[in-house]
Amino acid sequence: MDHKEHWEIIYTEKQPNQVSWTQETPSISLQMIQSTNLPTSAKIIDVGGGESNLVDHLLLLGYNHLSVLDISQNALNRCKLRLGESGKNIEWIVSDITLFQSEIKYDIWHDRAVFHFLTEPDTISKYKSNLINALNDNGQFIIGTFSDLGPKKCSGLEIKQYTEKTLTDTFSPEFSPIEFQREDHHTPFGTVQNFVFGRFQKNNSV
């Protein structure tokens, strides 16, 4: 089974309260996006957004240039259905992030819980290259991954854990860290997963 098929099945068979990554309010993501001090007209892409509630909150805050990318068409369809008319201006993108080629330059790239599924140097390199190409000069990159205290598998798949240092090393020299936060994410079924979040600035001189 390839990755796309895996995630299409997940988003066909399971409801939000049956998957570990569901968050009613993605507080750290929202705080970091607002901490960029960019206007609500900033172009934001939520990578692996799927059924995430982040886009709902961003719409309520007045952000109006939003894109949501996911490998699963089923996930995006469910998000569209949930948002209804309020999501009519969102750009919906079905793509594997390692194959994503953007014609739009974004001001903010947000990724909670996609990057840690990339465990091979080749896929990590492709992700980084696509990030660099898709982000505007002076753009910011916000990422949340399982930390060194988090799970080693998710949804039956192996993941790669990160620390503040290994995230910095992975995305340097093209990106410089601005801030880090840790979060104990309480899943819908009562377990705890530790995440490390980082906000990075793109270095235009590199």
XYZ file of C-alpha atoms in Angstrom:
206
model
C 0.000 0.000 0.000
C 1.431 3.413 -0.921
C 1.159 6.493 1.312
C -1.745 8.044 -0.563
C -3.817 4.868 -0.349
C -2.983 4.581 3.369
C -4.281 8.080 4.121
C -7.337 7.796 1.874
C -8.375 4.731 3.881
C -7.760 6.527 7.197
C -9.955 9.447 6.144
C -12.653 7.107 4.875
C -12.881 4.810 7.877
C -12.090 7.059 10.871
C -13.768 10.118 12.355
C -11.829 13.000 13.989
C -12.363 11.545 17.469
C -10.724 8.301 16.291
C -7.379 9.744 15.172
C -4.641 10.920 17.499
C -3.783 14.226 15.831
C -7.184 15.916 16.265
C -7.047 19.264 18.114
C -10.109 21.382 18.796
C -7.968 24.502 19.110
C -4.427 24.413 17.654
C -3.184 27.006 20.141
C 0.560 26.952 19.456
C 0.089 27.033 15.693
C -2.255 30.018 15.974
C 0.053 31.836 18.364
C 3.083 31.329 16.121
C 1.195 32.466 13.014
C 0.060 35.628 14.791
C 3.588 36.161 16.140
C 4.867 36.612 12.587
C 3.123 40.021 12.726
C 2.145 39.586 9.097
C -1.186 41.057 7.937
C -4.301 38.951 7.495
C -3.702 39.233 3.740
C -0.585 37.035 4.123
C -0.573 33.946 1.921
C -0.599 30.907 4.239
C -0.343 27.234 3.318
C -1.243 24.520 5.821
C 0.692 21.439 4.735
C -1.065 18.202 5.651
C -4.040 20.273 6.774
C -6.492 17.462 6.101
C -9.340 17.807 8.572
C -7.394 20.161 10.856
C -9.364 22.906 12.591
C -6.550 25.415 11.994
C -8.150 26.819 8.860
C -11.453 27.423 10.710
C -9.665 29.544 13.303
C -7.646 31.439 10.700
C -10.836 32.339 8.843
C -12.367 33.639 12.076
C -9.253 35.780 12.635
C -9.723 37.321 9.197
C -6.962 35.606 7.201
C -8.150 35.515 3.607
C -5.417 33.953 1.460
C -5.415 30.368 2.694
C -4.304 27.146 1.032
C -4.731 23.662 2.503
C -2.638 20.800 1.137
C -3.088 17.124 1.883
C -2.197 13.857 0.195
C -5.771 12.675 0.860
C -8.653 13.904 -1.292
C -11.035 12.383 1.275
C -9.531 14.529 4.051
C -9.934 17.726 2.054
C -13.475 16.811 1.032
C -14.429 16.377 4.670
C -12.860 19.713 5.579
C -14.686 21.452 2.711
C -17.978 19.933 3.851
C -17.387 21.097 7.422
C -16.567 24.663 6.391
C -19.336 25.010 3.828
C -19.716 28.496 2.367
C -17.019 29.968 4.636
C -14.384 27.870 2.852
C -15.323 28.883 -0.679
C -12.191 30.986 -1.238
C -9.685 28.477 0.152
C -7.293 26.869 -2.313
C -7.505 23.085 -1.859
C -4.426 21.147 -3.024
C -4.219 17.350 -3.285
C -0.528 16.444 -3.362
C 2.252 14.442 -1.797
C 4.372 17.174 -0.209
C 7.573 15.679 -1.644
C 6.114 16.166 -5.151
C 4.519 19.570 -4.563
C 5.444 22.297 -7.030
C 3.844 25.641 -6.252
C 3.125 28.499 -8.625
C 2.235 30.641 -5.602
C 4.829 32.140 -3.266
C 3.650 31.860 0.331
C 4.406 34.126 3.286
C 3.837 31.397 5.891
C 4.279 27.632 5.527
C 2.679 25.702 8.403
C 3.129 21.982 9.011
C 1.935 20.132 12.072
C 2.590 16.382 11.956
C 3.558 15.799 8.324
C 7.314 16.206 8.305
C 7.965 13.520 10.923
C 6.516 10.890 8.562
C 9.438 11.501 6.184
C 12.116 9.138 7.436
C 14.475 8.834 4.454
C 17.148 11.421 3.520
C 15.770 11.655 -0.019
C 12.218 12.563 1.025
C 13.497 15.005 3.662
C 15.634 16.694 1.016
C 12.684 16.962 -1.390
C 10.486 18.468 1.322
C 13.125 21.069 2.151
C 13.655 21.957 -1.495
C 9.911 22.389 -2.086
C 9.630 24.509 1.058
C 12.439 26.817 -0.088
C 10.926 27.198 -3.549
C 7.400 27.861 -2.293
C 8.238 30.406 0.412
C 8.620 34.115 -0.266
C 11.784 35.992 0.582
C 11.492 36.847 4.287
C 8.798 34.190 4.602
C 8.374 32.194 7.810
C 8.140 28.454 8.343
C 6.234 26.931 11.275
C 6.637 23.239 12.013
C 5.387 20.832 14.670
C 6.822 17.320 14.890
C 7.015 14.509 17.409
C 9.828 15.290 19.825
C 12.432 12.964 21.275
C 9.896 12.340 24.068
C 7.044 11.589 21.654
C 5.831 8.443 19.900
C 8.007 6.441 17.523
C 5.086 5.390 15.334
C 1.811 6.986 14.282
C -1.108 5.571 12.304
C 0.881 2.348 11.901
C 3.792 4.157 10.245
C 7.355 4.774 11.428
C 8.171 8.399 12.171
C 11.325 10.439 12.815
C 11.636 12.263 16.123
C 13.167 15.736 16.428
C 14.575 18.128 18.985
C 15.098 21.862 18.752
C 18.679 21.208 17.679
C 17.951 18.587 15.041
C 15.204 20.745 13.505
C 17.643 23.658 13.357
C 20.339 21.469 11.818
C 17.906 20.006 9.265
C 16.713 23.361 7.951
C 19.955 25.340 8.159
C 21.534 27.299 6.585
C 18.475 28.373 4.594
C 16.395 28.971 7.734
C 17.178 30.487 11.128
C 15.153 29.626 14.239
C 13.080 32.345 15.882
C 11.377 30.387 18.662
C 10.603 26.899 19.927
C 7.855 25.488 22.111
C 7.048 22.032 23.441
C 3.503 20.749 23.742
C 1.953 17.713 25.403
C -0.850 16.953 22.977
C -3.728 15.075 24.614
C -5.269 12.801 22.011
C -9.042 12.175 21.748
C -8.537 8.774 23.357
C -6.578 9.887 26.413
C -2.927 9.383 25.482
C -0.259 12.106 25.516
C 2.123 12.916 22.650
C 4.988 15.358 23.054
C 5.552 17.726 20.128
C 8.303 20.220 19.427
C 7.233 23.331 17.508
C 9.612 25.697 15.767
C 9.205 28.991 13.936
C 11.916 29.803 11.388
C 12.862 32.761 9.220
C 13.976 32.222 5.619
C 17.485 33.490 4.985
C 17.536 35.275 1.641
C 21.321 35.515 1.472
C 21.779 31.715 1.303
